[in-house]
PDB file of C-alpha atoms and ligand atoms in Angstrom:
ATOM      1  CA  MET A   1     -45.479 104.796 -61.596  1.00  0.00           C
ATOM      2  CA  ASN A   2     -47.336 108.104 -61.749  1.00  0.00           C
ATOM      3  CA  ILE A   3     -50.896 109.334 -61.393  1.00  0.00           C
ATOM      4  CA  VAL A   4     -52.330 109.553 -64.886  1.00  0.00           C
ATOM      5  CA  ILE A   5     -54.335 112.609 -65.846  1.00  0.00           C
ATOM      6  CA  TYR A   6     -57.530 112.844 -67.915  1.00  0.00           C
ATOM      7  CA  PRO A   7     -57.954 112.072 -70.854  1.00  0.00           C
ATOM      8  CA  ASP A   8     -55.456 109.182 -70.647  1.00  0.00           C
ATOM      9  CA  PRO A   9     -57.302 106.225 -72.276  1.00  0.00           C
ATOM     10  CA  VAL A  10     -56.401 103.848 -69.391  1.00  0.00           C
ATOM     11  CA  LEU A  11     -59.002 105.757 -67.328  1.00  0.00           C
ATOM     12  CA  ARG A  12     -61.724 104.480 -69.688  1.00  0.00           C
ATOM     13  CA  GLN A  13     -60.685 100.803 -69.615  1.00  0.00           C
ATOM     14  CA  LYS A  14     -62.672  98.225 -67.691  1.00  0.00           C
ATOM     15  CA  ALA A  15     -60.191  96.857 -65.151  1.00  0.00           C
ATOM     16  CA  LYS A  16     -59.564  93.095 -64.798  1.00  0.00           C
ATOM     17  CA  PRO A  17     -59.945  91.175 -61.518  1.00  0.00           C
ATOM     18  CA  VAL A  18     -56.788  90.616 -59.455  1.00  0.00           C
ATOM     19  CA  LYS A  19     -56.004  86.892 -59.792  1.00  0.00           C
ATOM     20  CA  GLU A  20     -53.238  86.536 -57.257  1.00  0.00           C
ATOM     21  CA  ILE A  21     -52.102  88.710 -54.367  1.00  0.00           C
ATOM     22  CA  ASN A  22     -48.336  88.436 -54.593  1.00  0.00           C
ATOM     23  CA  ALA A  23     -45.229  90.474 -53.760  1.00  0.00           C
ATOM     24  CA  GLU A  24     -45.528  92.503 -56.956  1.00  0.00           C
ATOM     25  CA  VAL A  25     -49.104  93.524 -56.095  1.00  0.00           C
ATOM     26  CA  CYS A  26     -48.018  94.541 -52.565  1.00  0.00           C
ATOM     27  CA  LYS A  27     -45.160  96.591 -53.961  1.00  0.00           C
ATOM     28  CA  LYS A  28     -47.420  98.423 -56.406  1.00  0.00           C
ATOM     29  CA  VAL A  29     -49.965  99.102 -53.659  1.00  0.00           C
ATOM     30  CA  GLU A  30     -47.227 100.617 -51.491  1.00  0.00           C
ATOM     31  CA  LYS A  31     -46.234 102.927 -54.338  1.00  0.00           C
ATOM     32  CA  MET A  32     -49.888 103.879 -54.851  1.00  0.00           C
ATOM     33  CA  MET A  33     -50.128 104.875 -51.185  1.00  0.00           C
ATOM     34  CA  GLU A  34     -47.086 107.101 -51.512  1.00  0.00           C
ATOM     35  CA  LEU A  35     -48.545 108.791 -54.588  1.00  0.00           C
ATOM     36  CA  MET A  36     -51.949 109.244 -52.959  1.00  0.00           C
ATOM     37  CA  HIS A  37     -50.474 110.854 -49.846  1.00  0.00           C
ATOM     38  CA  GLU A  38     -48.154 113.088 -51.869  1.00  0.00           C
ATOM     39  CA  ALA A  39     -51.175 114.307 -53.814  1.00  0.00           C
ATOM     40  CA  ARG A  40     -53.228 114.623 -50.581  1.00  0.00           C
ATOM     41  CA  GLY A  41     -55.991 112.423 -51.958  1.00  0.00           C
ATOM     42  CA  VAL A  42     -58.435 110.258 -50.001  1.00  0.00           C
ATOM     43  CA  GLY A  43     -58.627 107.522 -52.632  1.00  0.00           C
ATOM     44  CA  LEU A  44     -56.759 106.148 -55.620  1.00  0.00           C
ATOM     45  CA  ALA A  45     -57.757 103.387 -58.035  1.00  0.00           C
ATOM     46  CA  ALA A  46     -55.192 101.180 -59.811  1.00  0.00           C
ATOM     47  CA  PRO A  47     -56.195 102.393 -63.312  1.00  0.00           C
ATOM     48  CA  GLN A  48     -55.203 105.899 -62.160  1.00  0.00           C
ATOM     49  CA  VAL A  49     -51.589 104.751 -62.068  1.00  0.00           C
ATOM     50  CA  GLY A  50     -51.891 102.984 -65.431  1.00  0.00           C
ATOM     51  CA  TRP A  51     -52.542  99.578 -63.831  1.00  0.00           C
ATOM     52  CA  PRO A  52     -55.929  98.280 -65.094  1.00  0.00           C
ATOM     53  CA  VAL A  53     -56.840  95.864 -62.270  1.00  0.00           C
ATOM     54  CA  ARG A  54     -59.753  95.853 -59.805  1.00  0.00           C
ATOM     55  CA  LEU A  55     -58.075  97.355 -56.772  1.00  0.00           C
ATOM     56  CA  PHE A  56     -58.224 100.676 -54.974  1.00  0.00           C
ATOM     57  CA  ILE A  57     -56.962 102.298 -51.811  1.00  0.00           C
ATOM     58  CA  ILE A  58     -58.835 104.659 -49.518  1.00  0.00           C
ATOM     59  CA  ASP A  59     -57.575 106.752 -46.637  1.00  0.00           C
ATOM     60  CA  THR A  60     -60.217 109.161 -45.452  1.00  0.00           C
ATOM     61  CA  ASP A  61     -58.645 110.050 -42.120  1.00  0.00           C
ATOM     62  CA  GLY A  62     -55.475 111.406 -43.709  1.00  0.00           C
ATOM     63  CA  SER A  63     -53.233 109.862 -41.051  1.00  0.00           C
ATOM     64  CA  SER A  64     -51.514 107.398 -43.419  1.00  0.00           C
ATOM     65  CA  HIS A  65     -52.340 104.768 -40.774  1.00  0.00           C
ATOM     66  CA  GLY A  66     -55.986 104.482 -41.687  1.00  0.00           C
ATOM     67  CA  GLU A  67     -55.333 103.562 -45.293  1.00  0.00           C
ATOM     68  CA  LYS A  68     -57.016 100.500 -46.635  1.00  0.00           C
ATOM     69  CA  VAL A  69     -56.646  98.338 -49.703  1.00  0.00           C
ATOM     70  CA  PHE A  70     -59.710  96.882 -51.421  1.00  0.00           C
ATOM     71  CA  ILE A  71     -59.249  94.125 -53.987  1.00  0.00           C
ATOM     72  CA  ASN A  72     -61.953  92.871 -56.406  1.00  0.00           C
ATOM     73  CA  PRO A  73     -64.516  95.070 -54.605  1.00  0.00           C
ATOM     74  CA  THR A  74     -68.296  94.953 -55.016  1.00  0.00           C
ATOM     75  CA  ILE A  75     -71.091  97.053 -53.561  1.00  0.00           C
ATOM     76  CA  ILE A  76     -73.951  94.888 -52.271  1.00  0.00           C
ATOM     77  CA  GLU A  77     -76.370  97.501 -50.954  1.00  0.00           C
ATOM     78  CA  GLU A  78     -76.810 101.245 -51.253  1.00  0.00           C
ATOM     79  CA  GLU A  79     -78.923 103.501 -49.093  1.00  0.00           C
ATOM     80  CA  GLY A  80     -79.857 107.194 -49.100  1.00  0.00           C
ATOM     81  CA  GLU A  81     -78.528 109.983 -51.255  1.00  0.00           C
ATOM     82  CA  LEU A  82     -76.100 112.863 -50.745  1.00  0.00           C
ATOM     83  CA  ASN A  83     -75.146 115.633 -53.177  1.00  0.00           C
ATOM     84  CA  LYS A  84     -71.655 116.776 -52.171  1.00  0.00           C
ATOM     85  CA  GLU A  85     -68.484 118.284 -53.553  1.00  0.00           C
ATOM     86  CA  GLU A  86     -66.071 115.739 -54.983  1.00  0.00           C
ATOM     87  CA  GLY A  87     -62.661 115.786 -56.665  1.00  0.00           C
ATOM     88  CA  CYS A  88     -60.397 113.318 -58.466  1.00  0.00           C
ATOM     89  CA  LEU A  89     -56.594 113.048 -58.569  1.00  0.00           C
ATOM     90  CA  SER A  90     -56.815 112.504 -62.347  1.00  0.00           C
ATOM     91  CA  PHE A  91     -58.545 115.917 -62.695  1.00  0.00           C
ATOM     92  CA  PRO A  92     -56.308 118.270 -60.668  1.00  0.00           C
ATOM     93  CA  GLY A  93     -58.083 121.468 -59.669  1.00  0.00           C
ATOM     94  CA  ILE A  94     -61.612 120.330 -60.574  1.00  0.00           C
ATOM     95  CA  THR A  95     -64.351 119.742 -58.014  1.00  0.00           C
ATOM     96  CA  SER A  96     -68.073 119.382 -58.490  1.00  0.00           C
ATOM     97  CA  LYS A  97     -71.160 118.249 -56.625  1.00  0.00           C
ATOM     98  CA  ILE A  98     -72.006 114.613 -57.324  1.00  0.00           C
ATOM     99  CA  ILE A  99     -74.962 112.599 -56.060  1.00  0.00           C
ATOM    100  CA  ARG A 100     -73.857 109.399 -54.285  1.00  0.00           C
ATOM    101  CA  ALA A 101     -75.454 106.874 -51.975  1.00  0.00           C
ATOM    102  CA  GLN A 102     -75.081 107.968 -48.351  1.00  0.00           C
ATOM    103  CA  ARG A 103     -74.362 104.515 -46.985  1.00  0.00           C
ATOM    104  CA  ILE A 104     -73.172 101.313 -48.614  1.00  0.00           C
ATOM    105  CA  LYS A 105     -72.588  97.694 -47.752  1.00  0.00           C
ATOM    106  CA  ALA A 106     -69.670  96.236 -49.710  1.00  0.00           C
ATOM    107  CA  GLN A 107     -67.293  93.320 -50.046  1.00  0.00           C
ATOM    108  CA  ALA A 108     -63.618  93.199 -50.994  1.00  0.00           C
ATOM    109  CA  TYR A 109     -60.461  91.198 -50.377  1.00  0.00           C
ATOM    110  CA  ASN A 110     -57.644  92.714 -48.355  1.00  0.00           C
ATOM    111  CA  LEU A 111     -53.913  92.226 -49.016  1.00  0.00           C
ATOM    112  CA  LYS A 112     -53.979  89.041 -46.924  1.00  0.00           C
ATOM    113  CA  GLY A 113     -56.547  87.548 -49.277  1.00  0.00           C
ATOM    114  CA  GLN A 114     -59.366  87.697 -46.708  1.00  0.00           C
ATOM    115  CA  LEU A 115     -62.845  88.549 -47.973  1.00  0.00           C
ATOM    116  CA  LEU A 116     -64.246  91.346 -45.816  1.00  0.00           C
ATOM    117  CA  GLU A 117     -67.740  92.762 -45.607  1.00  0.00           C
ATOM    118  CA  ILE A 118     -67.942  96.414 -44.644  1.00  0.00           C
ATOM    119  CA  VAL A 119     -70.602  99.028 -44.020  1.00  0.00           C
ATOM    120  CA  VAL A 120     -69.493 102.632 -44.505  1.00  0.00           C
ATOM    121  CA  GLU A 121     -71.137 106.010 -44.837  1.00  0.00           C
ATOM    122  CA  GLY A 122     -70.396 109.649 -45.608  1.00  0.00           C
ATOM    123  CA  LEU A 123     -66.988 110.451 -47.082  1.00  0.00           C
ATOM    124  CA  THR A 124     -65.770 106.844 -47.026  1.00  0.00           C
ATOM    125  CA  ALA A 125     -68.913 105.628 -48.830  1.00  0.00           C
ATOM    126  CA  ARG A 126     -68.465 108.429 -51.380  1.00  0.00           C
ATOM    127  CA  ALA A 127     -64.816 107.467 -51.942  1.00  0.00           C
ATOM    128  CA  TRP A 128     -65.814 103.805 -52.363  1.00  0.00           C
ATOM    129  CA  GLN A 129     -68.356 104.632 -55.072  1.00  0.00           C
ATOM    130  CA  HIS A 130     -65.949 107.009 -56.831  1.00  0.00           C
ATOM    131  CA  GLU A 131     -63.074 104.494 -56.846  1.00  0.00           C
ATOM    132  CA  LEU A 132     -65.300 101.579 -57.881  1.00  0.00           C
ATOM    133  CA  ASP A 133     -66.457 103.666 -60.861  1.00  0.00           C
ATOM    134  CA  HIS A 134     -62.792 103.997 -61.906  1.00  0.00           C
ATOM    135  CA  LEU A 135     -62.565 100.174 -62.155  1.00  0.00           C
ATOM    136  CA  ASN A 136     -65.416 100.269 -64.678  1.00  0.00           C
ATOM    137  CA  GLY A 137     -63.881 103.068 -66.719  1.00  0.00           C
ATOM    138  CA  GLU A 138     -66.378 105.587 -65.343  1.00  0.00           C
ATOM    139  CA  LEU A 139     -65.302 109.043 -64.258  1.00  0.00           C
ATOM    140  CA  PHE A 140     -66.915 111.636 -61.998  1.00  0.00           C
ATOM    141  CA  ILE A 141     -67.429 113.967 -64.967  1.00  0.00           C
ATOM    142  CA  ASP A 142     -69.948 111.380 -66.277  1.00  0.00           C
ATOM    143  CA  LYS A 143     -72.068 111.916 -63.161  1.00  0.00           C
ATOM    144  CA  MET A 144     -72.047 115.709 -63.031  1.00  0.00           C
ATOM    145  CA  SER A 145     -75.247 117.613 -63.708  1.00  0.00           C
ATOM    146  CA  PRO A 146     -75.285 119.233 -67.177  1.00  0.00           C
ATOM    147  CA  SER A 147     -74.769 122.711 -65.672  1.00  0.00           C
ATOM    148  CA  ASN A 148     -71.849 121.594 -63.480  1.00  0.00           C
ATOM    149  CA  ARG A 149     -70.305 119.832 -66.455  1.00  0.00           C
ATOM    150  CA  LEU A 150     -70.671 123.000 -68.514  1.00  0.00           C
ATOM    151  CA  ALA A 151     -69.000 125.024 -65.764  1.00  0.00           C
ATOM    152  CA  ILE A 152     -65.805 122.943 -66.035  1.00  0.00           C
ATOM    153  CA  SER A 153     -65.851 122.404 -69.823  1.00  0.00           C
ATOM    154  CA  GLN A 154     -63.002 124.878 -70.425  1.00  0.00           C
ATOM    155  CA  GLN A 155     -60.797 123.105 -67.875  1.00  0.00           C
ATOM    156  CA  LEU A 156     -61.557 119.747 -69.533  1.00  0.00           C
ATOM    157  CA  LYS A 157     -60.654 121.152 -72.946  1.00  0.00           C
ATOM    158  CA  GLU A 158     -57.388 122.410 -71.503  1.00  0.00           C
ATOM    159  CA  PHE A 159     -56.570 118.886 -70.172  1.00  0.00           C
ATOM    160  CA  GLU A 160     -57.394 117.451 -73.615  1.00  0.00           C
ATOM    161  CA  ARG A 161     -55.221 120.021 -75.382  1.00  0.00           C
ATOM    162  CA  THR A 162     -52.247 119.420 -73.048  1.00  0.00           C
ATOM    163  CA  PHE A 163     -52.605 115.628 -73.351  1.00  0.00           C
ATOM    164  CA  LYS A 164     -52.591 115.765 -77.168  1.00  0.00           C
ATOM    165  CA  ASN A 165     -49.507 117.955 -77.148  1.00  0.00           C
ATOM    166  CA  VAL A 166     -47.674 115.512 -74.901  1.00  0.00           C
ATOM    167  CA  LYS A 167     -48.630 112.540 -77.088  1.00  0.00           C
ATOM    168  CA  VAL A 168     -47.646 113.945 -80.486  1.00  0.00           C
ATOM    169  CA  PRO A 169     -45.033 111.562 -81.972  1.00  0.00           C
ATOM    170  CA  VAL A 170     -41.686 113.024 -83.009  1.00  0.00           C
TER     171      VAL A 170
HETATM  172 ZN1   ZN B   1     -60.956 109.627 -59.216  1.00  0.00          ZN
END
């Protein structure tokens, strides 16, 4: 398992709901946490490791104790607006300002299969919205302003060029 980089097509797939929380799911989640911490990220969605299911992990306090797993997540309410710098582990080296809701109310199952309702704001709310987008095949480049998108267009082209070169059949 590895973090996949743009423009891997798995990043554009709509992820399927998790049907059963079993040992295999727990094992994959553990591996995702390792990868996220290695890459010093605050969030990682299952499609980013080539696993197209509706699950993501978030750890905004960086302690590796505060990490949380959210399964079949939904956002119920959004409030306010914040335009802040954001990055993505599938786009190494790229950051851009993105407008997100400031505060959200959401629901998700945890690894024990309990449905939890949470209210979060700031960085955690931003991470939630970013990771939930991944489950719908949406990426933060889709939400950049035209000028911000233009500013990173060369870097995107470079990712696309590298990806094609890797994928050429022998
Ligand atoms: Zn991302």
